[in-house]
Amino acid sequence: ILKSSLVEDEYSKLVKPYAPHRFPMGRFEFNSCEDGLVFGAAMSPRPLEWWAEWLSKNRQSFKSPIIASVAAVSLDGYVRGAKLMEQAGAPAVELLLACPAPYFRPFKYSMNADPKVTKEITEAVKAAVHIPVGSKIAPLSVVAYAARQAGADWVTLGGVSLAAPGIDLERMEPKQPYAFAVSGARVNKYATFRYLISVSSISNVTHISAHGGVQEWGDVAEFILYGASSVQAQSIFMLKGFSVIQSLKRGLADYMDKKAFASLDQMRGAILPKLATYGEFLGAYAETQGNVISNVDEALCNGCGICEDVCAFDAIHVIGGVAKVLSSSCEGCNLCVADCPTKAISLDNVAL
Protein backbone atom coordinates (compact mmCIF):
# COMPACT_ATOMS: atom_id res chain seq x y z
CA ILE A 1 0.00 0.00 0.00
CA LEU A 2 1.43 3.33 -1.08
CA LYS A 3 2.05 6.27 1.24
CA SER A 4 -1.17 8.23 1.78
CA SER A 5 -1.60 11.59 0.10
CA LEU A 6 -4.16 14.04 -1.31
CA VAL A 7 -4.75 15.64 -4.69
CA GLU A 8 -2.63 18.78 -5.07
CA ASP A 9 -5.35 21.40 -4.63
CA GLU A 10 -6.49 19.77 -1.37
CA TYR A 11 -2.95 19.14 -0.20
CA SER A 12 -2.38 22.90 -0.36
CA LYS A 13 -5.22 23.44 2.14
CA LEU A 14 -3.16 21.68 4.81
CA VAL A 15 0.09 22.76 6.40
CA LYS A 16 2.78 21.28 4.20
CA PRO A 17 5.10 19.94 6.89
CA TYR A 18 8.10 19.81 4.53
CA ALA A 19 7.72 23.26 2.92
CA PRO A 20 11.25 24.75 3.33
CA HIS A 21 10.03 28.34 3.69
CA ARG A 22 7.86 27.33 6.68
CA PHE A 23 9.97 24.65 8.34
CA PRO A 24 13.60 24.83 7.15
CA MET A 25 14.59 22.07 9.60
CA GLY A 26 11.45 19.98 9.07
CA ARG A 27 12.04 16.45 7.76
CA PHE A 28 11.19 12.83 8.30
CA GLU A 29 12.67 11.85 11.64
CA PHE A 30 12.54 8.54 13.48
CA ASN A 31 13.93 7.33 16.80
CA SER A 32 14.02 3.80 18.13
CA CYS A 33 11.96 3.04 21.23
CA GLU A 34 13.01 -0.43 22.37
CA ASP A 35 10.76 -2.42 20.00
CA GLY A 36 9.39 0.26 17.69
CA LEU A 37 9.80 3.74 16.26
CA VAL A 38 8.75 7.14 17.59
CA PHE A 39 8.30 9.47 14.66
CA GLY A 40 7.34 13.01 13.76
CA ALA A 41 6.30 12.57 10.15
CA ALA A 42 2.94 11.51 8.78
CA MET A 43 2.15 13.09 5.42
CA SER A 44 3.77 12.21 2.16
CA PRO A 45 5.72 15.24 0.92
CA ARG A 46 4.25 14.57 -2.55
CA PRO A 47 0.65 14.91 -3.76
CA LEU A 48 -1.40 12.12 -5.35
CA GLU A 49 -0.62 13.43 -8.84
CA TRP A 50 3.06 12.55 -8.23
CA TRP A 51 2.14 9.12 -6.90
CA ALA A 52 -0.16 8.47 -9.86
CA GLU A 53 2.65 9.22 -12.30
CA TRP A 54 5.06 7.05 -10.30
CA LEU A 55 2.59 4.16 -10.17
CA SER A 56 1.88 4.34 -13.88
CA LYS A 57 5.60 4.09 -14.66
CA ASN A 58 6.63 1.53 -12.04
CA ARG A 59 3.76 -0.85 -11.25
CA GLN A 60 4.91 -3.44 -13.78
CA SER A 61 8.21 -3.76 -11.90
CA PHE A 62 6.53 -5.23 -8.81
CA LYS A 63 5.35 -8.80 -8.34
CA SER A 64 2.84 -7.79 -5.67
CA PRO A 65 -0.22 -5.60 -6.38
CA ILE A 66 0.30 -1.98 -5.32
CA ILE A 67 -2.75 -0.50 -3.58
CA ALA A 68 -3.23 3.26 -3.55
CA SER A 69 -3.99 5.14 -0.31
CA VAL A 70 -6.15 8.24 -0.70
CA ALA A 71 -6.72 10.97 1.86
CA ALA A 72 -8.80 14.11 1.36
CA VAL A 73 -10.47 17.04 3.08
CA SER A 74 -13.70 16.83 1.08
CA LEU A 75 -16.01 14.25 -0.43
CA ASP A 76 -15.03 15.41 -3.90
CA GLY A 77 -11.35 15.08 -2.99
CA TYR A 78 -11.77 11.41 -2.08
CA VAL A 79 -13.63 10.71 -5.33
CA ARG A 80 -11.11 12.54 -7.52
CA GLY A 81 -8.16 10.95 -5.74
CA ALA A 82 -9.56 7.45 -6.12
CA LYS A 83 -10.36 7.96 -9.81
CA LEU A 84 -6.86 9.37 -10.42
CA MET A 85 -5.20 6.31 -8.88
CA GLU A 86 -7.53 3.94 -10.73
CA GLN A 87 -6.53 5.57 -14.02
CA ALA A 88 -2.86 5.18 -13.02
CA GLY A 89 -3.37 1.42 -12.75
CA ALA A 90 -3.96 0.82 -9.05
CA PRO A 91 -5.80 -2.51 -8.62
CA ALA A 92 -7.49 -1.22 -5.46
CA VAL A 93 -7.67 1.88 -3.28
CA GLU A 94 -7.72 2.28 0.49
CA LEU A 95 -9.42 5.39 1.90
CA LEU A 96 -7.52 6.92 4.80
CA LEU A 97 -10.18 7.93 7.32
CA ALA A 98 -8.29 7.63 10.59
CA CYS A 99 -4.99 9.54 10.64
CA PRO A 100 -4.37 11.32 13.98
CA ALA A 101 -2.39 14.16 12.35
CA PRO A 102 -3.68 17.47 13.79
CA TYR A 103 -3.83 19.36 10.48
CA PHE A 104 -6.77 17.19 9.33
CA ARG A 105 -8.99 18.00 12.30
CA PRO A 106 -10.71 21.18 11.01
CA PHE A 107 -12.19 19.30 8.05
CA LYS A 108 -15.43 17.33 8.30
CA TYR A 109 -14.50 14.85 5.58
CA SER A 110 -11.13 13.75 6.91
CA MET A 111 -9.92 11.57 9.75
CA ASN A 112 -13.29 11.38 11.43
CA ALA A 113 -14.93 8.86 13.72
CA ASP A 114 -18.44 9.64 12.47
CA PRO A 115 -20.09 6.54 10.99
CA LYS A 116 -22.39 8.67 8.82
CA VAL A 117 -19.43 10.46 7.20
CA THR A 118 -17.54 7.18 6.80
CA LYS A 119 -20.56 5.68 5.04
CA GLU A 120 -20.99 8.75 2.81
CA ILE A 121 -17.35 8.77 1.69
CA THR A 122 -17.19 5.02 1.09
CA GLU A 123 -20.44 4.99 -0.90
CA ALA A 124 -19.32 7.92 -3.06
CA VAL A 125 -15.97 6.37 -3.94
CA LYS A 126 -17.50 2.93 -4.53
CA ALA A 127 -19.89 4.52 -7.03
CA ALA A 128 -17.09 6.41 -8.77
CA VAL A 129 -14.53 3.64 -9.44
CA HIS A 130 -14.56 0.08 -10.71
CA ILE A 131 -11.77 -1.29 -8.49
CA PRO A 132 -12.08 -2.64 -4.91
CA VAL A 133 -12.28 0.00 -2.19
CA GLY A 134 -11.18 -0.41 1.43
CA SER A 135 -11.75 1.93 4.36
CA LYS A 136 -9.01 2.49 6.92
CA ILE A 137 -11.04 3.65 9.88
CA ALA A 138 -10.99 4.77 13.47
CA PRO A 139 -11.03 1.52 15.47
CA LEU A 140 -14.68 1.70 16.53
CA SER A 141 -17.13 -1.08 15.80
CA VAL A 142 -19.87 1.37 14.80
CA VAL A 143 -17.58 2.90 12.17
CA ALA A 144 -16.61 -0.56 10.90
CA TYR A 145 -20.28 -1.47 10.51
CA ALA A 146 -20.90 1.79 8.62
CA ALA A 147 -18.07 1.05 6.18
CA ARG A 148 -19.44 -2.44 5.68
CA GLN A 149 -22.96 -1.13 5.01
CA ALA A 150 -21.52 1.28 2.46
CA GLY A 151 -20.02 -1.63 0.53
CA ALA A 152 -16.35 -1.42 1.54
CA ASP A 153 -14.47 -4.41 0.17
CA TRP A 154 -12.33 -4.46 3.29
CA VAL A 155 -11.94 -2.58 6.55
CA THR A 156 -8.54 -1.83 8.09
CA LEU A 157 -8.20 -1.55 11.88
CA GLY A 158 -5.30 -0.61 14.12
CA GLY A 159 -2.21 1.50 13.56
CA VAL A 160 -0.14 3.95 15.52
CA SER A 161 -0.52 5.26 19.06
CA LEU A 162 0.04 8.85 20.12
CA ALA A 163 3.44 9.34 21.72
CA ALA A 164 6.18 11.82 22.55
CA PRO A 165 9.94 11.42 22.09
CA GLY A 166 12.32 9.93 24.60
CA ILE A 167 14.94 12.06 26.38
CA ASP A 168 18.71 12.06 26.16
CA LEU A 169 19.28 12.21 29.91
CA GLU A 170 22.95 13.22 29.68
CA ARG A 171 22.26 16.19 27.41
CA MET A 172 18.79 16.87 28.87
CA GLU A 173 17.41 17.18 25.35
CA PRO A 174 14.52 15.43 23.58
CA LYS A 175 15.83 12.76 21.21
CA GLN A 176 13.95 14.49 18.42
CA PRO A 177 12.30 17.92 18.45
CA TYR A 178 8.76 16.76 17.73
CA ALA A 179 6.79 13.55 17.49
CA PHE A 180 3.18 12.54 17.65
CA ALA A 181 3.09 8.77 17.34
CA VAL A 182 4.80 5.46 17.94
CA SER A 183 4.68 2.67 15.38
CA GLY A 184 5.92 -0.87 15.31
CA ALA A 185 5.88 -1.24 19.10
CA ARG A 186 4.46 -4.63 19.93
CA VAL A 187 2.12 -3.13 22.52
CA ASN A 188 0.08 -1.73 19.60
CA LYS A 189 -1.04 -5.20 18.56
CA TYR A 190 -2.85 -5.79 21.85
CA ALA A 191 -5.07 -2.79 21.19
CA THR A 192 -5.78 -4.13 17.70
CA PHE A 193 -6.72 -7.50 19.21
CA ARG A 194 -9.45 -5.64 21.12
CA TYR A 195 -10.61 -3.90 17.96
CA LEU A 196 -10.84 -7.28 16.20
CA ILE A 197 -13.04 -8.64 18.98
CA SER A 198 -15.34 -5.62 18.64
CA VAL A 199 -15.98 -6.37 14.93
CA SER A 200 -16.04 -10.16 15.22
CA SER A 201 -19.76 -10.24 14.37
CA ILE A 202 -19.02 -9.03 10.81
CA SER A 203 -15.59 -10.59 10.29
CA ASN A 204 -17.16 -13.58 8.54
CA VAL A 205 -18.75 -11.33 5.90
CA THR A 206 -16.24 -8.47 5.74
CA HIS A 207 -12.55 -8.62 4.96
CA ILE A 208 -10.88 -7.17 8.07
CA SER A 209 -7.27 -6.08 7.70
CA ALA A 210 -5.26 -5.56 10.89
CA HIS A 211 -2.01 -3.74 11.57
CA GLY A 212 0.09 -2.37 14.39
CA GLY A 213 3.08 -3.96 16.08
CA VAL A 214 4.03 -6.74 13.65
CA GLN A 215 7.63 -7.75 14.37
CA GLU A 216 7.69 -11.46 13.60
CA TRP A 217 5.58 -14.23 12.10
CA GLY A 218 3.95 -14.95 15.47
CA ASP A 219 2.35 -11.49 15.49
CA VAL A 220 0.84 -12.21 12.06
CA ALA A 221 -0.49 -15.55 13.33
CA GLU A 222 -2.09 -13.89 16.35
CA PHE A 223 -3.94 -11.35 14.21
CA ILE A 224 -5.35 -14.13 12.04
CA LEU A 225 -6.39 -16.17 15.07
CA TYR A 226 -8.27 -13.09 16.28
CA GLY A 227 -10.17 -12.93 12.99
CA ALA A 228 -8.10 -10.78 10.62
CA SER A 229 -8.37 -11.70 6.94
CA SER A 230 -5.12 -9.92 6.11
CA VAL A 231 -2.30 -8.30 8.06
CA GLN A 232 -0.46 -5.08 7.23
CA ALA A 233 3.03 -4.13 8.37
CA GLN A 234 5.35 -1.18 7.88
CA SER A 235 7.73 -0.50 10.74
CA ILE A 236 9.26 -3.98 10.63
CA PHE A 237 10.59 -3.19 7.14
CA MET A 238 11.98 0.13 8.35
CA LEU A 239 13.69 -1.69 11.23
CA LYS A 240 14.86 -4.86 9.47
CA GLY A 241 14.47 -4.40 5.71
CA PHE A 242 12.29 -6.28 3.24
CA SER A 243 14.23 -9.55 3.49
CA VAL A 244 12.09 -10.45 6.52
CA ILE A 245 9.05 -11.06 4.28
CA GLN A 246 10.17 -14.58 3.49
CA SER A 247 10.74 -15.43 7.16
CA LEU A 248 7.26 -14.08 8.01
CA LYS A 249 5.66 -16.28 5.36
CA ARG A 250 7.76 -19.31 6.23
CA GLY A 251 7.11 -19.01 9.96
CA LEU A 252 3.36 -18.70 9.42
CA ALA A 253 3.29 -21.68 7.06
CA ASP A 254 5.29 -23.85 9.48
CA TYR A 255 2.92 -22.93 12.31
CA MET A 256 -0.12 -23.81 10.24
CA ASP A 257 1.40 -27.20 9.42
CA LYS A 258 2.26 -27.82 13.07
CA LYS A 259 -1.28 -27.01 14.22
CA ALA A 260 -2.93 -28.82 11.28
CA PHE A 261 -4.62 -25.72 9.85
CA ALA A 262 -5.39 -26.69 6.28
CA SER A 263 -6.17 -23.11 5.27
CA LEU A 264 -6.18 -19.55 6.54
CA ASP A 265 -9.98 -19.68 6.65
CA GLN A 266 -9.77 -22.58 9.09
CA MET A 267 -7.29 -20.65 11.25
CA ARG A 268 -9.09 -17.31 11.13
CA GLY A 269 -10.87 -16.44 14.40
CA ALA A 270 -9.99 -19.76 16.03
CA ILE A 271 -9.14 -18.12 19.36
CA LEU A 272 -12.40 -16.17 19.73
CA PRO A 273 -14.53 -19.04 21.13
CA LYS A 274 -11.99 -19.48 23.92
CA LEU A 275 -12.43 -15.93 25.23
CA ALA A 276 -14.89 -15.22 28.02
CA THR A 277 -16.90 -12.04 28.22
CA TYR A 278 -16.20 -9.71 31.13
CA GLY A 279 -19.42 -10.82 32.79
CA GLU A 280 -18.57 -14.50 32.36
CA PHE A 281 -15.14 -13.86 33.82
CA LEU A 282 -16.52 -12.18 36.95
CA GLY A 283 -19.19 -14.84 37.36
CA ALA A 284 -16.61 -17.63 37.39
CA TYR A 285 -14.71 -16.30 40.40
CA ALA A 286 -16.66 -18.25 43.01
CA GLU A 287 -16.09 -21.46 41.06
CA THR A 288 -12.36 -20.98 40.58
CA GLN A 289 -11.34 -19.48 43.95
CA GLY A 290 -9.10 -21.93 45.74
CA ASN A 291 -8.98 -24.24 42.74
CA VAL A 292 -6.70 -22.35 40.34
CA ILE A 293 -3.36 -21.86 42.10
CA SER A 294 0.30 -21.46 41.25
CA ASN A 295 2.58 -24.45 40.91
CA VAL A 296 6.40 -24.31 41.00
CA ASP A 297 8.68 -26.59 39.00
CA GLU A 298 11.54 -26.80 41.49
CA ALA A 299 13.96 -28.02 38.82
CA LEU A 300 13.57 -24.68 37.00
CA CYS A 301 13.35 -22.35 40.02
CA ASN A 302 16.53 -20.35 40.75
CA GLY A 303 15.26 -18.87 44.01
CA CYS A 304 15.47 -15.26 42.77
CA GLY A 305 12.52 -14.16 44.93
CA ILE A 306 10.75 -12.01 42.34
CA CYS A 307 7.55 -14.00 42.82
CA GLU A 308 7.68 -13.42 46.57
CA ASP A 309 8.18 -9.67 46.06
CA VAL A 310 5.27 -9.22 43.66
CA CYS A 311 2.67 -11.49 45.29
CA ALA A 312 -0.11 -9.35 46.76
CA PHE A 313 -1.55 -12.28 48.74
CA ASP A 314 1.60 -13.42 50.61
CA ALA A 315 1.09 -16.82 49.01
CA ILE A 316 4.58 -17.64 47.74
CA HIS A 317 7.93 -17.62 49.56
CA VAL A 318 11.46 -18.72 48.76
CA ILE A 319 12.43 -21.40 51.28
CA GLY A 320 15.76 -23.15 51.03
CA GLY A 321 16.46 -21.54 47.66
CA VAL A 322 13.19 -22.70 46.09
CA ALA A 323 9.80 -20.97 45.80
CA LYS A 324 6.99 -22.62 47.73
CA VAL A 325 3.26 -21.88 47.28
CA LEU A 326 0.81 -21.56 50.17
CA SER A 327 -2.24 -22.89 48.36
CA SER A 328 -4.76 -21.62 50.92
CA SER A 329 -3.71 -18.01 50.21
CA CYS A 330 -3.07 -18.18 46.46
CA GLU A 331 -5.65 -16.35 44.31
CA GLY A 332 -4.36 -17.68 41.00
CA CYS A 333 -3.84 -14.16 39.63
CA ASN A 334 -0.99 -15.33 37.32
CA LEU A 335 1.32 -12.42 38.22
CA CYS A 336 4.08 -14.68 39.52
CA VAL A 337 3.77 -16.76 36.34
CA ALA A 338 4.12 -13.64 34.18
CA ASP A 339 7.14 -12.35 36.14
CA CYS A 340 9.13 -15.56 36.63
CA PRO A 341 12.39 -15.20 34.63
CA THR A 342 12.96 -18.97 34.37
CA LYS A 343 9.34 -19.95 33.55
CA ALA A 344 9.30 -22.17 36.61
CA ILE A 345 5.76 -21.24 37.67
CA SER A 346 2.46 -22.22 36.09
CA LEU A 347 -1.21 -22.15 37.06
CA ASP A 348 -2.90 -25.44 37.84
CA ASN A 349 -6.57 -26.22 38.37
CA VAL A 350 -6.39 -28.54 41.34
CA ALA A 351 -10.11 -29.34 41.07
CA LEU A 352 -9.59 -31.22 37.82
Coordinates of C-alpha atoms in Angstrom, one line a residue:
I1 CA 0.0 0.0 0.0
L2 CA 1.4 3.3 -1.1
K3 CA 2.0 6.3 1.2
S4 CA -1.2 8.2 1.8
S5 CA -1.6 11.6 0.1
L6 CA -4.2 14.0 -1.3
V7 CA -4.8 15.6 -4.7
E8 CA -2.6 18.8 -5.1
D9 CA -5.3 21.4 -4.6
E10 CA -6.5 19.8 -1.4
Y11 CA -2.9 19.1 -0.2
S12 CA -2.4 22.9 -0.4
K13 CA -5.2 23.4 2.1
L14 CA -3.2 21.7 4.8
V15 CA 0.1 22.8 6.4
K16 CA 2.8 21.3 4.2
P17 CA 5.1 19.9 6.9
Y18 CA 8.1 19.8 4.5
A19 CA 7.7 23.3 2.9
P20 CA 11.2 24.8 3.3
H21 CA 10.0 28.3 3.7
R22 CA 7.9 27.3 6.7
F23 CA 10.0 24.7 8.3
P24 CA 13.6 24.8 7.2
M25 CA 14.6 22.1 9.6
G26 CA 11.5 20.0 9.1
R27 CA 12.0 16.4 7.8
F28 CA 11.2 12.8 8.3
E29 CA 12.7 11.8 11.6
F30 CA 12.5 8.5 13.5
N31 CA 13.9 7.3 16.8
S32 CA 14.0 3.8 18.1
C33 CA 12.0 3.0 21.2
E34 CA 13.0 -0.4 22.4
D35 CA 10.8 -2.4 20.0
G36 CA 9.4 0.3 17.7
L37 CA 9.8 3.7 16.3
V38 CA 8.8 7.1 17.6
F39 CA 8.3 9.5 14.7
G40 CA 7.3 13.0 13.8
A41 CA 6.3 12.6 10.1
A42 CA 2.9 11.5 8.8
M43 CA 2.2 13.1 5.4
S44 CA 3.8 12.2 2.2
P45 CA 5.7 15.2 0.9
R46 CA 4.2 14.6 -2.6
P47 CA 0.6 14.9 -3.8
L48 CA -1.4 12.1 -5.3
E49 CA -0.6 13.4 -8.8
W50 CA 3.1 12.6 -8.2
W51 CA 2.1 9.1 -6.9
A52 CA -0.2 8.5 -9.9
E53 CA 2.7 9.2 -12.3
W54 CA 5.1 7.0 -10.3
L55 CA 2.6 4.2 -10.2
S56 CA 1.9 4.3 -13.9
K57 CA 5.6 4.1 -14.7
N58 CA 6.6 1.5 -12.0
R59 CA 3.8 -0.9 -11.2
Q60 CA 4.9 -3.4 -13.8
S61 CA 8.2 -3.8 -11.9
F62 CA 6.5 -5.2 -8.8
K63 CA 5.3 -8.8 -8.3
S64 CA 2.8 -7.8 -5.7
P65 CA -0.2 -5.6 -6.4
I66 CA 0.3 -2.0 -5.3
I67 CA -2.7 -0.5 -3.6
A68 CA -3.2 3.3 -3.5
S69 CA -4.0 5.1 -0.3
V70 CA -6.2 8.2 -0.7
A71 CA -6.7 11.0 1.9
A72 CA -8.8 14.1 1.4
V73 CA -10.5 17.0 3.1
S74 CA -13.7 16.8 1.1
L75 CA -16.0 14.3 -0.4
D76 CA -15.0 15.4 -3.9
G77 CA -11.4 15.1 -3.0
Y78 CA -11.8 11.4 -2.1
V79 CA -13.6 10.7 -5.3
R80 CA -11.1 12.5 -7.5
G81 CA -8.2 10.9 -5.7
A82 CA -9.6 7.4 -6.1
K83 CA -10.4 8.0 -9.8
L84 CA -6.9 9.4 -10.4
M85 CA -5.2 6.3 -8.9
E86 CA -7.5 3.9 -10.7
Q87 CA -6.5 5.6 -14.0
A88 CA -2.9 5.2 -13.0
G89 CA -3.4 1.4 -12.8
A90 CA -4.0 0.8 -9.0
P91 CA -5.8 -2.5 -8.6
A92 CA -7.5 -1.2 -5.5
V93 CA -7.7 1.9 -3.3
E94 CA -7.7 2.3 0.5
L95 CA -9.4 5.4 1.9
L96 CA -7.5 6.9 4.8
L97 CA -10.2 7.9 7.3
A98 CA -8.3 7.6 10.6
C99 CA -5.0 9.5 10.6
P100 CA -4.4 11.3 14.0
A101 CA -2.4 14.2 12.4
P102 CA -3.7 17.5 13.8
Y103 CA -3.8 19.4 10.5
F104 CA -6.8 17.2 9.3
R105 CA -9.0 18.0 12.3
P106 CA -10.7 21.2 11.0
F107 CA -12.2 19.3 8.1
K108 CA -15.4 17.3 8.3
Y109 CA -14.5 14.9 5.6
S110 CA -11.1 13.7 6.9
M111 CA -9.9 11.6 9.8
N112 CA -13.3 11.4 11.4
A113 CA -14.9 8.9 13.7
D114 CA -18.4 9.6 12.5
P115 CA -20.1 6.5 11.0
K116 CA -22.4 8.7 8.8
V117 CA -19.4 10.5 7.2
T118 CA -17.5 7.2 6.8
K119 CA -20.6 5.7 5.0
E120 CA -21.0 8.7 2.8
I121 CA -17.3 8.8 1.7
T122 CA -17.2 5.0 1.1
E123 CA -20.4 5.0 -0.9
A124 CA -19.3 7.9 -3.1
V125 CA -16.0 6.4 -3.9
K126 CA -17.5 2.9 -4.5
A127 CA -19.9 4.5 -7.0
A128 CA -17.1 6.4 -8.8
V129 CA -14.5 3.6 -9.4
H130 CA -14.6 0.1 -10.7
I131 CA -11.8 -1.3 -8.5
P132 CA -12.1 -2.6 -4.9
V133 CA -12.3 0.0 -2.2
G134 CA -11.2 -0.4 1.4
S135 CA -11.8 1.9 4.4
K136 CA -9.0 2.5 6.9
I137 CA -11.0 3.6 9.9
A138 CA -11.0 4.8 13.5
P139 CA -11.0 1.5 15.5
L140 CA -14.7 1.7 16.5
S141 CA -17.1 -1.1 15.8
V142 CA -19.9 1.4 14.8
V143 CA -17.6 2.9 12.2
A144 CA -16.6 -0.6 10.9
Y145 CA -20.3 -1.5 10.5
A146 CA -20.9 1.8 8.6
A147 CA -18.1 1.1 6.2
R148 CA -19.4 -2.4 5.7
Q149 CA -23.0 -1.1 5.0
A150 CA -21.5 1.3 2.5
G151 CA -20.0 -1.6 0.5
A152 CA -16.4 -1.4 1.5
D153 CA -14.5 -4.4 0.2
W154 CA -12.3 -4.5 3.3
V155 CA -11.9 -2.6 6.6
T156 CA -8.5 -1.8 8.1
L157 CA -8.2 -1.6 11.9
G158 CA -5.3 -0.6 14.1
G159 CA -2.2 1.5 13.6
V160 CA -0.1 4.0 15.5
S161 CA -0.5 5.3 19.1
L162 CA 0.0 8.9 20.1
A163 CA 3.4 9.3 21.7
A164 CA 6.2 11.8 22.6
P165 CA 9.9 11.4 22.1
G166 CA 12.3 9.9 24.6
I167 CA 14.9 12.1 26.4
D168 CA 18.7 12.1 26.2
L169 CA 19.3 12.2 29.9
E170 CA 22.9 13.2 29.7
R171 CA 22.3 16.2 27.4
M172 CA 18.8 16.9 28.9
E173 CA 17.4 17.2 25.4
P174 CA 14.5 15.4 23.6
K175 CA 15.8 12.8 21.2
Q176 CA 14.0 14.5 18.4
P177 CA 12.3 17.9 18.5
Y178 CA 8.8 16.8 17.7
A179 CA 6.8 13.5 17.5
F180 CA 3.2 12.5 17.7
A181 CA 3.1 8.8 17.3
V182 CA 4.8 5.5 17.9
S183 CA 4.7 2.7 15.4
G184 CA 5.9 -0.9 15.3
A185 CA 5.9 -1.2 19.1
R186 CA 4.5 -4.6 19.9
V187 CA 2.1 -3.1 22.5
N188 CA 0.1 -1.7 19.6
K189 CA -1.0 -5.2 18.6
Y190 CA -2.9 -5.8 21.8
A191 CA -5.1 -2.8 21.2
T192 CA -5.8 -4.1 17.7
F193 CA -6.7 -7.5 19.2
R194 CA -9.5 -5.6 21.1
Y195 CA -10.6 -3.9 18.0
L196 CA -10.8 -7.3 16.2
I197 CA -13.0 -8.6 19.0
S198 CA -15.3 -5.6 18.6
V199 CA -16.0 -6.4 14.9
S200 CA -16.0 -10.2 15.2
S201 CA -19.8 -10.2 14.4
I202 CA -19.0 -9.0 10.8
S203 CA -15.6 -10.6 10.3
N204 CA -17.2 -13.6 8.5
V205 CA -18.8 -11.3 5.9
T206 CA -16.2 -8.5 5.7
H207 CA -12.6 -8.6 5.0
I208 CA -10.9 -7.2 8.1
S209 CA -7.3 -6.1 7.7
A210 CA -5.3 -5.6 10.9
H211 CA -2.0 -3.7 11.6
G212 CA 0.1 -2.4 14.4
G213 CA 3.1 -4.0 16.1
V214 CA 4.0 -6.7 13.7
Q215 CA 7.6 -7.7 14.4
E216 CA 7.7 -11.5 13.6
W217 CA 5.6 -14.2 12.1
G218 CA 4.0 -15.0 15.5
D219 CA 2.4 -11.5 15.5
V220 CA 0.8 -12.2 12.1
A221 CA -0.5 -15.5 13.3
E222 CA -2.1 -13.9 16.4
F223 CA -3.9 -11.3 14.2
I224 CA -5.4 -14.1 12.0
L225 CA -6.4 -16.2 15.1
Y226 CA -8.3 -13.1 16.3
G227 CA -10.2 -12.9 13.0
A228 CA -8.1 -10.8 10.6
S229 CA -8.4 -11.7 6.9
S230 CA -5.1 -9.9 6.1
V231 CA -2.3 -8.3 8.1
Q232 CA -0.5 -5.1 7.2
A233 CA 3.0 -4.1 8.4
Q234 CA 5.4 -1.2 7.9
S235 CA 7.7 -0.5 10.7
I236 CA 9.3 -4.0 10.6
F237 CA 10.6 -3.2 7.1
M238 CA 12.0 0.1 8.4
L239 CA 13.7 -1.7 11.2
K240 CA 14.9 -4.9 9.5
G241 CA 14.5 -4.4 5.7
F242 CA 12.3 -6.3 3.2
S243 CA 14.2 -9.5 3.5
V244 CA 12.1 -10.4 6.5
I245 CA 9.1 -11.1 4.3
Q246 CA 10.2 -14.6 3.5
S247 CA 10.7 -15.4 7.2
L248 CA 7.3 -14.1 8.0
K249 CA 5.7 -16.3 5.4
R250 CA 7.8 -19.3 6.2
G251 CA 7.1 -19.0 10.0
L252 CA 3.4 -18.7 9.4
A253 CA 3.3 -21.7 7.1
D254 CA 5.3 -23.9 9.5
Y255 CA 2.9 -22.9 12.3
M256 CA -0.1 -23.8 10.2
D257 CA 1.4 -27.2 9.4
K258 CA 2.3 -27.8 13.1
K259 CA -1.3 -27.0 14.2
A260 CA -2.9 -28.8 11.3
F261 CA -4.6 -25.7 9.9
A262 CA -5.4 -26.7 6.3
S263 CA -6.2 -23.1 5.3
L264 CA -6.2 -19.5 6.5
D265 CA -10.0 -19.7 6.6
Q266 CA -9.8 -22.6 9.1
M267 CA -7.3 -20.7 11.3
R268 CA -9.1 -17.3 11.1
G269 CA -10.9 -16.4 14.4
A270 CA -10.0 -19.8 16.0
I271 CA -9.1 -18.1 19.4
L272 CA -12.4 -16.2 19.7
P273 CA -14.5 -19.0 21.1
K274 CA -12.0 -19.5 23.9
L275 CA -12.4 -15.9 25.2
A276 CA -14.9 -15.2 28.0
T277 CA -16.9 -12.0 28.2
Y278 CA -16.2 -9.7 31.1
G279 CA -19.4 -10.8 32.8
E280 CA -18.6 -14.5 32.4
F281 CA -15.1 -13.9 33.8
L282 CA -16.5 -12.2 36.9
G283 CA -19.2 -14.8 37.4
A284 CA -16.6 -17.6 37.4
Y285 CA -14.7 -16.3 40.4
A286 CA -16.7 -18.2 43.0
E287 CA -16.1 -21.5 41.1
T288 CA -12.4 -21.0 40.6
Q289 CA -11.3 -19.5 44.0
G290 CA -9.1 -21.9 45.7
N291 CA -9.0 -24.2 42.7
V292 CA -6.7 -22.4 40.3
I293 CA -3.4 -21.9 42.1
S294 CA 0.3 -21.5 41.3
N295 CA 2.6 -24.4 40.9
V296 CA 6.4 -24.3 41.0
D297 CA 8.7 -26.6 39.0
E298 CA 11.5 -26.8 41.5
A299 CA 14.0 -28.0 38.8
L300 CA 13.6 -24.7 37.0
C301 CA 13.4 -22.4 40.0
N302 CA 16.5 -20.4 40.7
G303 CA 15.3 -18.9 44.0
C304 CA 15.5 -15.3 42.8
G305 CA 12.5 -14.2 44.9
I306 CA 10.8 -12.0 42.3
C307 CA 7.5 -14.0 42.8
E308 CA 7.7 -13.4 46.6
D309 CA 8.2 -9.7 46.1
V310 CA 5.3 -9.2 43.7
C311 CA 2.7 -11.5 45.3
A312 CA -0.1 -9.4 46.8
F313 CA -1.5 -12.3 48.7
D314 CA 1.6 -13.4 50.6
A315 CA 1.1 -16.8 49.0
I316 CA 4.6 -17.6 47.7
H317 CA 7.9 -17.6 49.6
V318 CA 11.5 -18.7 48.8
I319 CA 12.4 -21.4 51.3
G320 CA 15.8 -23.2 51.0
G321 CA 16.5 -21.5 47.7
V322 CA 13.2 -22.7 46.1
A323 CA 9.8 -21.0 45.8
K324 CA 7.0 -22.6 47.7
V325 CA 3.3 -21.9 47.3
L326 CA 0.8 -21.6 50.2
S327 CA -2.2 -22.9 48.4
S328 CA -4.8 -21.6 50.9
S329 CA -3.7 -18.0 50.2
C330 CA -3.1 -18.2 46.5
E331 CA -5.6 -16.4 44.3
G332 CA -4.4 -17.7 41.0
C333 CA -3.8 -14.2 39.6
N334 CA -1.0 -15.3 37.3
L335 CA 1.3 -12.4 38.2
C336 CA 4.1 -14.7 39.5
V337 CA 3.8 -16.8 36.3
A338 CA 4.1 -13.6 34.2
D339 CA 7.1 -12.4 36.1
C340 CA 9.1 -15.6 36.6
P341 CA 12.4 -15.2 34.6
T342 CA 13.0 -19.0 34.4
K343 CA 9.3 -19.9 33.6
A344 CA 9.3 -22.2 36.6
I345 CA 5.8 -21.2 37.7
S346 CA 2.5 -22.2 36.1
L347 CA -1.2 -22.2 37.1
D348 CA -2.9 -25.4 37.8
N349 CA -6.6 -26.2 38.4
V350 CA -6.4 -28.5 41.3
A351 CA -10.1 -29.3 41.1
L352 CA -9.6 -31.2 37.8

